[in-house]
PDB file of C-alpha atoms in Angstrom:
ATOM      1  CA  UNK X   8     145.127 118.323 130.974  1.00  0.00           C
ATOM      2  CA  UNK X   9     142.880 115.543 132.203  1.00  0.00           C
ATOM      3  CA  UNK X  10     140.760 116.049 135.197  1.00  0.00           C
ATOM      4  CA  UNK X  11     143.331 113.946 137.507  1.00  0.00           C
ATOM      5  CA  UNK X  12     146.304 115.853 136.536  1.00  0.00           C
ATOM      6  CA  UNK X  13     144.097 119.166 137.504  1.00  0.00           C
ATOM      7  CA  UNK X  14     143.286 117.398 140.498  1.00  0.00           C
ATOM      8  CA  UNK X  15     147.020 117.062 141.544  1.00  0.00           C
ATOM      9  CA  UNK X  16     147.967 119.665 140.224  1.00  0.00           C
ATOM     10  CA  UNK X  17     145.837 121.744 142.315  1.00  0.00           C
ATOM     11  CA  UNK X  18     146.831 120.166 145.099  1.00  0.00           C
ATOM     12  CA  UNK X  19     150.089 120.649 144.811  1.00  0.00           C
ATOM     13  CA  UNK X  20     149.941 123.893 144.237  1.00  0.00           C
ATOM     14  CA  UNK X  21     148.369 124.639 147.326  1.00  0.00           C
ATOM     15  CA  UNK X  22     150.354 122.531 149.515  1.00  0.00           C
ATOM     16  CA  UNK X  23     153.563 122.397 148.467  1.00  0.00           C
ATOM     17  CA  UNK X  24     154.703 119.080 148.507  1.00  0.00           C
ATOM     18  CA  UNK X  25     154.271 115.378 146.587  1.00  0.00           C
ATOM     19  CA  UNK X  26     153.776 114.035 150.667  1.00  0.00           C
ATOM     20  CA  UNK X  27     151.480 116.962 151.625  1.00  0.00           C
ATOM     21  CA  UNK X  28     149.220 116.450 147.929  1.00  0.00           C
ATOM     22  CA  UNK X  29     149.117 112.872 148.709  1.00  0.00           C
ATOM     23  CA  UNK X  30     147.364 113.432 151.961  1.00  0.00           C
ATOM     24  CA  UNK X  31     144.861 115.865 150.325  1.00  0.00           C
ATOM     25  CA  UNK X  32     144.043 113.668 147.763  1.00  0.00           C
ATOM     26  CA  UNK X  33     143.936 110.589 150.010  1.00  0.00           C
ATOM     27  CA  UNK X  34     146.255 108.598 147.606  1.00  0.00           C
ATOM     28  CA  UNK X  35     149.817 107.775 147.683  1.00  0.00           C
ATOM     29  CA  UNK X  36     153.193 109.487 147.131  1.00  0.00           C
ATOM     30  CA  UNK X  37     154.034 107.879 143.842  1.00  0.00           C
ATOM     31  CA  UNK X  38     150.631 107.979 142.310  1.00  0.00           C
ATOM     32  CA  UNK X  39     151.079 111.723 142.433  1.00  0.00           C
ATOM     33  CA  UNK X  40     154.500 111.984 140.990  1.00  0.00           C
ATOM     34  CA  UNK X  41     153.588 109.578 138.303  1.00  0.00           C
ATOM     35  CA  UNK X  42     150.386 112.000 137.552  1.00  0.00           C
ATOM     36  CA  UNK X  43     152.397 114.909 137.746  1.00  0.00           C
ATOM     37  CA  UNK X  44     154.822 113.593 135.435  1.00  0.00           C
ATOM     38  CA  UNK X  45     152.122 112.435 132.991  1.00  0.00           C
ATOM     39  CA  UNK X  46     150.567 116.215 132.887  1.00  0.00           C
ATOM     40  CA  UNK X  47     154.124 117.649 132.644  1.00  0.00           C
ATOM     41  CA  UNK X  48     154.768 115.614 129.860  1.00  0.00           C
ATOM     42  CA  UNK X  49     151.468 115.784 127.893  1.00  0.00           C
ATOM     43  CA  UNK X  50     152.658 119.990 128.403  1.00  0.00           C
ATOM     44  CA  UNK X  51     155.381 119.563 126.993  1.00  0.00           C
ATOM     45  CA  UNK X  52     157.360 121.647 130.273  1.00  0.00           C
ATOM     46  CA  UNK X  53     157.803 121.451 133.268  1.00  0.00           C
ATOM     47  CA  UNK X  54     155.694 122.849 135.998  1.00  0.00           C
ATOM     48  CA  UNK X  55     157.762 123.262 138.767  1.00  0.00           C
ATOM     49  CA  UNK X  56     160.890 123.526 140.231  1.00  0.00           C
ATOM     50  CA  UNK X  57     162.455 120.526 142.344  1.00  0.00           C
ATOM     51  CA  UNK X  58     164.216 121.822 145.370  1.00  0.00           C
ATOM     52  CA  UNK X  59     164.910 119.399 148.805  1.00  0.00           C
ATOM     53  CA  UNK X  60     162.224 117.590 148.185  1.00  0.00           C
ATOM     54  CA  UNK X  61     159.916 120.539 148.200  1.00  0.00           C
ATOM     55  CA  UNK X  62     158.128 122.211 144.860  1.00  0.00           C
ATOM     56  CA  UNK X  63     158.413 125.678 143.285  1.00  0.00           C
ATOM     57  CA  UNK X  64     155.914 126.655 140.918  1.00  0.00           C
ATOM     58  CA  UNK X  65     157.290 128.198 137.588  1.00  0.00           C
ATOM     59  CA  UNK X  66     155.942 131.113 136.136  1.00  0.00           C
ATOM     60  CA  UNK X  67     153.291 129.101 133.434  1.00  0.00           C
ATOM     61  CA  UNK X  68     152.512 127.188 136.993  1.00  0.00           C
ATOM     62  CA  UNK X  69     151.053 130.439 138.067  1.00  0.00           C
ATOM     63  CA  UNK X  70     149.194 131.026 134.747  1.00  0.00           C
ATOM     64  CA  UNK X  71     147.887 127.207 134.347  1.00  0.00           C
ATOM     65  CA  UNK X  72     146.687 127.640 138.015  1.00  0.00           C
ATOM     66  CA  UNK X  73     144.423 130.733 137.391  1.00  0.00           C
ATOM     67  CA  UNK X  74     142.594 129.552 134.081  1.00  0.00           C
ATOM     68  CA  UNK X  75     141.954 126.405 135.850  1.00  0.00           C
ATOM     69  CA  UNK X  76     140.948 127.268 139.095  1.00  0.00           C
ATOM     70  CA  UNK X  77     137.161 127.441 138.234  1.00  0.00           C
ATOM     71  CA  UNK X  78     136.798 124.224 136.646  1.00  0.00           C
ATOM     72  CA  UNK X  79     138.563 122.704 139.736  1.00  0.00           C
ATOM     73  CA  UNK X  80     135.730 124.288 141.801  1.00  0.00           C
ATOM     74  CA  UNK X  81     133.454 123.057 139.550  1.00  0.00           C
ATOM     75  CA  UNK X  82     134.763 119.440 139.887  1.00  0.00           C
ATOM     76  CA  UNK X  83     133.968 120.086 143.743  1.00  0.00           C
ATOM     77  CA  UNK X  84     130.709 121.081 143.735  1.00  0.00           C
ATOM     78  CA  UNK X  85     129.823 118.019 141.053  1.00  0.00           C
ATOM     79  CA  UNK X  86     131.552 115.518 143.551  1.00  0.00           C
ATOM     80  CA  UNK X  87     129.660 116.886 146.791  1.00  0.00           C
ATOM     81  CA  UNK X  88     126.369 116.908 144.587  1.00  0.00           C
ATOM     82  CA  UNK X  89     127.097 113.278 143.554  1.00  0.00           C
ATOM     83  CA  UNK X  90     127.821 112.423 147.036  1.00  0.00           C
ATOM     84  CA  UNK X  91     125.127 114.355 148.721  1.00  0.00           C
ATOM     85  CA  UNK X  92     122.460 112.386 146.030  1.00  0.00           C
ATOM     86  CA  UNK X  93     124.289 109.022 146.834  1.00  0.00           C
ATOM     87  CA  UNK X  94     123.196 109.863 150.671  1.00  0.00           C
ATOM     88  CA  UNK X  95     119.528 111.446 149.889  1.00  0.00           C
ATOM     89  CA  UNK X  96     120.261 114.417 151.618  1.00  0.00           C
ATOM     90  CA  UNK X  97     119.512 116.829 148.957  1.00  0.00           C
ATOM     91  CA  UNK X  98     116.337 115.142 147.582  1.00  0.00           C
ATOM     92  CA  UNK X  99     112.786 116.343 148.366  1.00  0.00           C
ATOM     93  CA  UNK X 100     110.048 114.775 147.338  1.00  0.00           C
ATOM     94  CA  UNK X 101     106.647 116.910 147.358  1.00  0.00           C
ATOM     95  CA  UNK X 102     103.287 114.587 147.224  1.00  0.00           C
ATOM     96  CA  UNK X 103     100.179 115.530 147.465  1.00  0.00           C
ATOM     97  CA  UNK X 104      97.094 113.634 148.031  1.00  0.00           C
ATOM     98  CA  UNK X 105      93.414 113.522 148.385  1.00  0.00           C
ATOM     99  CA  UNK X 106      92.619 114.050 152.169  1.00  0.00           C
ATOM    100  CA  UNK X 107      90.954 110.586 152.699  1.00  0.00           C
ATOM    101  CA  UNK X 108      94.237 108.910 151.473  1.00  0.00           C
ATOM    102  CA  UNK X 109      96.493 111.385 153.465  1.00  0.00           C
ATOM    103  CA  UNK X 110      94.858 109.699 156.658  1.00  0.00           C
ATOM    104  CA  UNK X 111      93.781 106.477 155.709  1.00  0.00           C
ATOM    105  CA  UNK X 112      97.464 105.241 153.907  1.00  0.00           C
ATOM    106  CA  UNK X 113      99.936 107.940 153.918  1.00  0.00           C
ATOM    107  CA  UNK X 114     100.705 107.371 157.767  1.00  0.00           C
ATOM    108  CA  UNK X 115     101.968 104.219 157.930  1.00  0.00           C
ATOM    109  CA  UNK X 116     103.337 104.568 154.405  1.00  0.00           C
ATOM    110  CA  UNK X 117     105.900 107.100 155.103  1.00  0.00           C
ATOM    111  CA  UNK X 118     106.987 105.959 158.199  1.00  0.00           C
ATOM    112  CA  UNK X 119     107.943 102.715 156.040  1.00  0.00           C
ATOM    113  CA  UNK X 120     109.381 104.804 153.530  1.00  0.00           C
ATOM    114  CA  UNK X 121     111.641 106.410 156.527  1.00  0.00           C
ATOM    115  CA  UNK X 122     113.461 103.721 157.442  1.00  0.00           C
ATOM    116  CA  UNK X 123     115.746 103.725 154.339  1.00  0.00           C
ATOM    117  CA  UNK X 124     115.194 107.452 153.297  1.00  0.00           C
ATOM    118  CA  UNK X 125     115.767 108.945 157.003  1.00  0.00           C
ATOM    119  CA  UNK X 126     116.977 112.343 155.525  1.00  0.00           C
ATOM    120  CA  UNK X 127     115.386 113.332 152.176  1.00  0.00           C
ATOM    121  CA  UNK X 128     112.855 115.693 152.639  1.00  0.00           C
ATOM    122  CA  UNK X 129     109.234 114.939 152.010  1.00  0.00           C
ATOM    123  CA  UNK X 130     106.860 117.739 151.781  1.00  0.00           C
ATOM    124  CA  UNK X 131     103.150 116.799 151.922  1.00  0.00           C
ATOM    125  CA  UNK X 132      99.764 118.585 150.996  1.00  0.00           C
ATOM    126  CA  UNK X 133      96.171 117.854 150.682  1.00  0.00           C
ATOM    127  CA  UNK X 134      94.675 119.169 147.775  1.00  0.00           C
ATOM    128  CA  UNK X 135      90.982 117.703 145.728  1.00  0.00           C
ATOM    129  CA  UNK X 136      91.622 116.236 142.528  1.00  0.00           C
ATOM    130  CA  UNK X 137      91.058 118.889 139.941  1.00  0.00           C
ATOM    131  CA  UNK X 138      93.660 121.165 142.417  1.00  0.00           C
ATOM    132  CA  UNK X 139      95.954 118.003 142.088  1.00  0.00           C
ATOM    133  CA  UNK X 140      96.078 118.088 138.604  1.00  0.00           C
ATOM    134  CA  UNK X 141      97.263 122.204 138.644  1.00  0.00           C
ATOM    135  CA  UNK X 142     100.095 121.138 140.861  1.00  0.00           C
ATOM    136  CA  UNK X 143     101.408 118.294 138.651  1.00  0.00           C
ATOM    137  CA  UNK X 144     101.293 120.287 135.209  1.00  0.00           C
ATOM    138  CA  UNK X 145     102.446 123.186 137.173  1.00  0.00           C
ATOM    139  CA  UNK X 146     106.019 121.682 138.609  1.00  0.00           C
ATOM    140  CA  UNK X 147     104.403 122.350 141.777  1.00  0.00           C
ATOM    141  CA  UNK X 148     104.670 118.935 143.000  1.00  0.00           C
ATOM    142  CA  UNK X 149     106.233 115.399 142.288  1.00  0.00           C
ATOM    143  CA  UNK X 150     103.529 112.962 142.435  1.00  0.00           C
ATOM    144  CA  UNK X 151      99.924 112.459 143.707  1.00  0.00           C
ATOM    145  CA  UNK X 152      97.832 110.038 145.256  1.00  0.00           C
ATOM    146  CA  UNK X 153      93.636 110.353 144.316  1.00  0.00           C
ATOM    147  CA  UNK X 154      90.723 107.798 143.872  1.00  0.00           C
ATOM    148  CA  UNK X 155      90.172 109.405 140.647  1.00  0.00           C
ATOM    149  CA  UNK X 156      91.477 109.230 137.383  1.00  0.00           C
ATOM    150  CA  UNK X 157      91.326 112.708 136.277  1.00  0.00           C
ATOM    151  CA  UNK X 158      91.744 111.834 132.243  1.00  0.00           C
ATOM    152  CA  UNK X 159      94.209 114.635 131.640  1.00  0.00           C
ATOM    153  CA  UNK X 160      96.334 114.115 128.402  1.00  0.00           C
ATOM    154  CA  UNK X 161      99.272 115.864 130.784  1.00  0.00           C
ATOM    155  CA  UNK X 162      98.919 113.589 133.712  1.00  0.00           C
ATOM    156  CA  UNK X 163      99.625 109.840 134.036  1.00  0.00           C
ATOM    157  CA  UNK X 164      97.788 107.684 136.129  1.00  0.00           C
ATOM    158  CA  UNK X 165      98.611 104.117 137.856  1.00  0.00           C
ATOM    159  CA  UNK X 166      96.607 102.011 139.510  1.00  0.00           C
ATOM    160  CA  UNK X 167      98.400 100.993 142.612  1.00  0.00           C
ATOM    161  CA  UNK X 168      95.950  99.405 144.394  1.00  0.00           C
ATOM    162  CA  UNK X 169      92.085  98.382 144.111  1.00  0.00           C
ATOM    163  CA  UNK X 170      89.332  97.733 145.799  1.00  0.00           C
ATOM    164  CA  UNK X 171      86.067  98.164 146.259  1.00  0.00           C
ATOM    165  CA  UNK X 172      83.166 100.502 148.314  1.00  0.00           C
ATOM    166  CA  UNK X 173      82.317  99.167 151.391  1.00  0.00           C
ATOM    167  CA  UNK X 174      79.668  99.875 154.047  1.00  0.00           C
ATOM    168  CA  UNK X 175      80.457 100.603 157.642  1.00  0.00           C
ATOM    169  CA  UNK X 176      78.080 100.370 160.700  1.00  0.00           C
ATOM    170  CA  UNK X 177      78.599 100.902 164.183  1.00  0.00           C
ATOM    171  CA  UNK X 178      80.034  98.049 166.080  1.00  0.00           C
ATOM    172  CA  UNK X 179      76.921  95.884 167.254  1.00  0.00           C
ATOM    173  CA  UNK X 180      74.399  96.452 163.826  1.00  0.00           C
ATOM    174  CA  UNK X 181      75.229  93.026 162.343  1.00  0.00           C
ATOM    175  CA  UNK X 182      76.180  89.609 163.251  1.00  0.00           C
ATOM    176  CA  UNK X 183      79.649  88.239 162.545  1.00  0.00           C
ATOM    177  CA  UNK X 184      77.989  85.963 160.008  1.00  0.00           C
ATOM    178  CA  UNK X 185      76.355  89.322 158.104  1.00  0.00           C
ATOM    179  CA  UNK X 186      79.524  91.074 158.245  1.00  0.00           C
ATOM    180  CA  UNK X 187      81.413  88.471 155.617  1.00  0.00           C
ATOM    181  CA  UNK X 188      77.989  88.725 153.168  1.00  0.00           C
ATOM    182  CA  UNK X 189      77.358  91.638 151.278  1.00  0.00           C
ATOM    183  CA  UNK X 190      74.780  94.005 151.503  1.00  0.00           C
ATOM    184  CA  UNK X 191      72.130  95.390 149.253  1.00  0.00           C
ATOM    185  CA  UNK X 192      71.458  99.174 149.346  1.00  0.00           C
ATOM    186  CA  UNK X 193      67.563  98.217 150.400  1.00  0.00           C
ATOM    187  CA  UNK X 194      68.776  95.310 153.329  1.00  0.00           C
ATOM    188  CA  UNK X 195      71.266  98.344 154.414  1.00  0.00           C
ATOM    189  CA  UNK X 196      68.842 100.892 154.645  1.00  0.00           C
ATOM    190  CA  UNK X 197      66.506  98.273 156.760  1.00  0.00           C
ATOM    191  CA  UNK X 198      68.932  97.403 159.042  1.00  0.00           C
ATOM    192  CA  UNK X 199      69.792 101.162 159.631  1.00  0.00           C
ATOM    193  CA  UNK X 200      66.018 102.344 159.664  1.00  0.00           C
ATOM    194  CA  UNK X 201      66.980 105.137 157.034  1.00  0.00           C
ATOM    195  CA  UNK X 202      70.137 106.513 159.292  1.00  0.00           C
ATOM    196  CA  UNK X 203      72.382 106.305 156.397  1.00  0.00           C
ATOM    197  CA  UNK X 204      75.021 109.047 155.947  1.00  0.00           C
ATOM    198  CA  UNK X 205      76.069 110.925 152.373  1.00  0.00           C
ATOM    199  CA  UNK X 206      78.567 112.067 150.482  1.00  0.00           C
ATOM    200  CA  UNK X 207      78.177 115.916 149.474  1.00  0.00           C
ATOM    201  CA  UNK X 208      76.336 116.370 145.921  1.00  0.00           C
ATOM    202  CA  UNK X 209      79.245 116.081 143.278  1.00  0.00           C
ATOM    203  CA  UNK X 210      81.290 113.517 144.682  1.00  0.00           C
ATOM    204  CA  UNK X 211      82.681 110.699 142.318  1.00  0.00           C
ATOM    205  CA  UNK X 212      81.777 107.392 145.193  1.00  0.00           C
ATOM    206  CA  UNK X 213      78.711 109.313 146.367  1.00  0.00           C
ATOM    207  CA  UNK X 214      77.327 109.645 143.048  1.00  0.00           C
ATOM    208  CA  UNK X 215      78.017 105.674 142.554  1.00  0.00           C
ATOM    209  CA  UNK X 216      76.128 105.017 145.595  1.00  0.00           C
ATOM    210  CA  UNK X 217      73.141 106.925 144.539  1.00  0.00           C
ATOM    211  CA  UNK X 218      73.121 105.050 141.325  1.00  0.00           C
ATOM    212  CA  UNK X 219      73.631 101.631 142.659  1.00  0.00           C
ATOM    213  CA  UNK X 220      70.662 102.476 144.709  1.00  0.00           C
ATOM    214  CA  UNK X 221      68.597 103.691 142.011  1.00  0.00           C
ATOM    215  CA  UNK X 222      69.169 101.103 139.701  1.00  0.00           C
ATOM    216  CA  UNK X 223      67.809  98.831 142.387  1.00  0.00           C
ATOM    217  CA  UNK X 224      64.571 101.106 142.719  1.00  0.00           C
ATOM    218  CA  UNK X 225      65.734 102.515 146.120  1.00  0.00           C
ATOM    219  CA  UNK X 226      65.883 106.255 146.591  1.00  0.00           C
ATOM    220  CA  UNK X 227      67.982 106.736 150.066  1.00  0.00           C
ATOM    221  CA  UNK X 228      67.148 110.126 152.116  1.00  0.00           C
ATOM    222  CA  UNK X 229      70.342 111.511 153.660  1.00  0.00           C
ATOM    223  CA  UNK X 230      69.171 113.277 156.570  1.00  0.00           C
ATOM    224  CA  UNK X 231      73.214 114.120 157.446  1.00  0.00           C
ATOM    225  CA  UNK X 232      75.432 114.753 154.400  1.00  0.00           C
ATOM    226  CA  UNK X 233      79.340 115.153 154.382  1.00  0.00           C
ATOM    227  CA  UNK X 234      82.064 116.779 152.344  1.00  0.00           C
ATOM    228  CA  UNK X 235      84.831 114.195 153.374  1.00  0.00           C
ATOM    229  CA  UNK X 236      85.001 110.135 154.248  1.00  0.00           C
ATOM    230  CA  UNK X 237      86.841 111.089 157.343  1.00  0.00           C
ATOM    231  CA  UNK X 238      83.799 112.653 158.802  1.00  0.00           C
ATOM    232  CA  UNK X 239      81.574 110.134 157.394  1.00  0.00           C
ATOM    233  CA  UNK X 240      83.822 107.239 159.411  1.00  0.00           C
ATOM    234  CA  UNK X 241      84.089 109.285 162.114  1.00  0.00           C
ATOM    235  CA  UNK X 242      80.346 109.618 162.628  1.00  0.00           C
ATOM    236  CA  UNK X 243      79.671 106.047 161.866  1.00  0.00           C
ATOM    237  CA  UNK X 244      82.116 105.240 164.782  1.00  0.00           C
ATOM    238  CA  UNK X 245      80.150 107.674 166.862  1.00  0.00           C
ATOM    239  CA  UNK X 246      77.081 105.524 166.260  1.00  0.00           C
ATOM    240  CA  UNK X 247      75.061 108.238 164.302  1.00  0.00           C
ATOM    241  CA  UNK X 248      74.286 105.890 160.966  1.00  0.00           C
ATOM    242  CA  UNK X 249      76.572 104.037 158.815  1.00  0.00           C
ATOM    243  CA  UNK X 250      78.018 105.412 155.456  1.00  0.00           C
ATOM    244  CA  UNK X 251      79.160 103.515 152.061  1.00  0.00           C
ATOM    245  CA  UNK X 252      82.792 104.338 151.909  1.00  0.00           C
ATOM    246  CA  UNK X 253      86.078 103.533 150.106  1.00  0.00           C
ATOM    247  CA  UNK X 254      88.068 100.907 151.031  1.00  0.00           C
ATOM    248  CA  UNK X 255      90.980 102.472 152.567  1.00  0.00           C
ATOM    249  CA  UNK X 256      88.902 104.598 154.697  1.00  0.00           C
ATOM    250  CA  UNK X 257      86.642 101.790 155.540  1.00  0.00           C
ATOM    251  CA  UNK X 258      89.967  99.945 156.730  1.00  0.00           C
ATOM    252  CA  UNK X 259      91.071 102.547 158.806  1.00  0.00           C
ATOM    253  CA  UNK X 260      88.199 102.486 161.163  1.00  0.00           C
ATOM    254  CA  UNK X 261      88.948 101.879 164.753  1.00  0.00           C
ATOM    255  CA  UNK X 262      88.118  98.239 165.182  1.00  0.00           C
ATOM    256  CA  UNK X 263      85.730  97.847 168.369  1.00  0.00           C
ATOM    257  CA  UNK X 264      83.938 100.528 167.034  1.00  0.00           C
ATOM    258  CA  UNK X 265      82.444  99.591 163.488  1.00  0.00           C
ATOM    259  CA  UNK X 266      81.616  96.884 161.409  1.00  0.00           C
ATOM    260  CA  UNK X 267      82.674  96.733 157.716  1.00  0.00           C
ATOM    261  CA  UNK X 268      80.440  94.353 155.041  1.00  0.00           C
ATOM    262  CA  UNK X 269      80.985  94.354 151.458  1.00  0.00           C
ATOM    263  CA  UNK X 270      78.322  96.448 149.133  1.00  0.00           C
ATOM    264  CA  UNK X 271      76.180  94.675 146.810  1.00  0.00           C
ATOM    265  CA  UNK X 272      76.685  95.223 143.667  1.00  0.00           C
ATOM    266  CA  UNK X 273      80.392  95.250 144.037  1.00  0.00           C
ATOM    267  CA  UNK X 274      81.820  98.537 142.486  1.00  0.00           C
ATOM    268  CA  UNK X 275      85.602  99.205 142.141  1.00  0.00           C
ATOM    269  CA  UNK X 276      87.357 101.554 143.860  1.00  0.00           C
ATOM    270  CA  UNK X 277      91.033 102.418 142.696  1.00  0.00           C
ATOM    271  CA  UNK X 278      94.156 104.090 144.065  1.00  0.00           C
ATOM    272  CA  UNK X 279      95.931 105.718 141.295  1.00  0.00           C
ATOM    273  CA  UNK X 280      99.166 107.041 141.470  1.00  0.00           C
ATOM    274  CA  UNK X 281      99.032 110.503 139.792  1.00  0.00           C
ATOM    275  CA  UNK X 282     102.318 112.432 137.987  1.00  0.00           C
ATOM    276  CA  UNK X 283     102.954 114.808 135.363  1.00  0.00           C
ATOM    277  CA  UNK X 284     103.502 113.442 131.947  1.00  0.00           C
ATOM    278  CA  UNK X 285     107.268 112.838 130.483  1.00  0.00           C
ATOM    279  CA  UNK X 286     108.006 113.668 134.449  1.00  0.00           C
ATOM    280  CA  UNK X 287     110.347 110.812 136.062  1.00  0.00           C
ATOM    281  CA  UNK X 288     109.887 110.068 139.541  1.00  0.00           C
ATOM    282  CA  UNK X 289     113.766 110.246 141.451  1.00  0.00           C
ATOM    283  CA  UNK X 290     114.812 107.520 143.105  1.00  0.00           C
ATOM    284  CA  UNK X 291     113.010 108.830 146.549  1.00  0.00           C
ATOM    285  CA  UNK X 292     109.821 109.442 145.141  1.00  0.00           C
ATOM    286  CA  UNK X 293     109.616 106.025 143.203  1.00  0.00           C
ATOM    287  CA  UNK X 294     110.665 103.864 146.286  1.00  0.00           C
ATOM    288  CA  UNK X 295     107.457 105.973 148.209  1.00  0.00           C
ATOM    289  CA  UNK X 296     104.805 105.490 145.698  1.00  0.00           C
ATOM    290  CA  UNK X 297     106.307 101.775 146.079  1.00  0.00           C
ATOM    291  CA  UNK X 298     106.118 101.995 149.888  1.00  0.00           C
ATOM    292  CA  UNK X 299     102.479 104.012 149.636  1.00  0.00           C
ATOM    293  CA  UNK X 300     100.789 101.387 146.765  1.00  0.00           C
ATOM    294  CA  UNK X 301     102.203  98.262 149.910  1.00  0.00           C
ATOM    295  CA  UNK X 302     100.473  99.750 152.164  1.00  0.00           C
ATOM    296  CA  UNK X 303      96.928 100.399 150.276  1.00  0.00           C
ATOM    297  CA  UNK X 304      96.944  96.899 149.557  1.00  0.00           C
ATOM    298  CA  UNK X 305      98.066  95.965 153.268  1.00  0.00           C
ATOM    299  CA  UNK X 306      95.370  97.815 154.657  1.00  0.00           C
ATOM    300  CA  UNK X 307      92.602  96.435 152.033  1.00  0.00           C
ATOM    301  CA  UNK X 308      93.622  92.900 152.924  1.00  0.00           C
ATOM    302  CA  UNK X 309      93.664  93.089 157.070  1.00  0.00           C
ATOM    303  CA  UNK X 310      90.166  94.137 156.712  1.00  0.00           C
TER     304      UNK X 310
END
């Protein structure tokens, strides 16, 4: 039997009549009887007994019913699967990200990404890179978001948007003019009188600032060092020094309150998109790395 004559013949069973299956199966009177008859013929018997218009099931009825009665539930749960992944109501998607991206681009990323995926669930964490990569090989999560590219043989990476350190000041340090020129690490550290904030020892952008200095035969004293951008932003906003930062944080400070220039020599700094190897993204979690990698770029280009 095909799966549309169990379907029928299911139906029938439980209801009785062709008029009774038909409404079940929200199709019409003779589409059942012609399905019926096609099953009872590829049987070779008859199924059931024709009395007044109503049906009698015949003994092998009985029998046929109980060997199939399990696939027929099975056909059930693979429709309301197919139709619960058609509506993205069964689908979470579990990201996590570097905390300077969860609150400099996730924000207005997912509430994007919301407006055509209103009920698939999105669970979010902040982990550091080397924690990020655990959770990918792991199965522990779906895709990442870091600055880095960790150069794992079992993660991918993908650049979704670029661009490059930037130094914030309090609002006030330099003239609108200054603000669109870029600034060497010795002008910066003039203009500041020293007051220039750091990145904790180990960190990937701090460790290119300290170079970039170097290699310009300036060696910058950090009389306030940082584990995280966000407190480095929020400090320069506060007025107590200005920081070298990455793009996406630098574009996330509150207007009025800081000035942004560009930092001389220019150095890179990329959004990757991070996921296990020989992973695919669903649907959901595609369309948000889509929605997340807008954004970045957004957010790079208002500034």
């Amino acid at each position: 039997m095909r799966l549309r004559h169990i379907e029928v013949f299911h139906a029938i069973m439980q209801v009785g009549t062709i008029s009774g299956a038909a409404q079940v199966l929200h199709i019409s009177q003779p589409a059942v009887t012609k399905v019926l008859q096609h099953a009872e013929l590829q049987l070779g018997m008859p199924l059931f007994e024709r009395v007044r218009g109503k049906l009698y099931p015949k003994p092998e009825a009985h029998r046929l019913f109980a060997e199939t009665e399990k696939l027929h539930r099975d056909l059930q749960g693979i429709r309301r699967l197919a139709a619960s992944l058609k509506n993205r109501a069964c689908e979470t998607v579990r990201l996590v990200a570097t905390p300077t991206v969860a609150i400099s681009v996730l924000p207005a990323a997912l509430t994007d990404w919301r407006r055509d995926f209103s009920q698939t669930r999105c669970e979010l964490a902040t982990f550091h890179t080397s924690e990020i990569v655990n959770a990918l090989r792991l199965g522990e999560a779906d895709l990442a978001l870091s600055l880095q590219d960790p150069r794992h043989p079992g993660i991918e990476a993908e650049a979704i948007a670029q661009g490059a350190l930037t130094v914030m000041a309090p609002a006030g340090t330099w003239s609108e003019a200054e603000c669109a020129e870029p600034v060497t690490p010795a002008a910066l550290i003039d203009s500041m009188h020293g007051e220039l904030i750091g990145l904790a020892d180990g960190d990937p952008l701090g460790e290119m600032v300290v170079a970039a200095c170097e290699a310009q035969d300036v060696r910058p004293v950090f009389h306030t060092v940082v584990q995280t951008y966000q407190i480095a932003r929020a400090l320069v906003e506060a007025g107590a020094g200005c920081a070298v930062l990455d793009p996406f944080t630098a574009a996330s400070g509150t207007r009025d309150k800081v000035q942004c220039r560009p930092w001389a020599p220019a150095l890179p700094v990329q959004l990757y998109l991070l996921t296990a190897s020989h992973a695919p993204l669903s649907h959901g979690a595609r369309e948000l790395a889509n929605c997340i990698g807008a954004t970045a770029r957004a957010l790079i280009e208002k500034r």
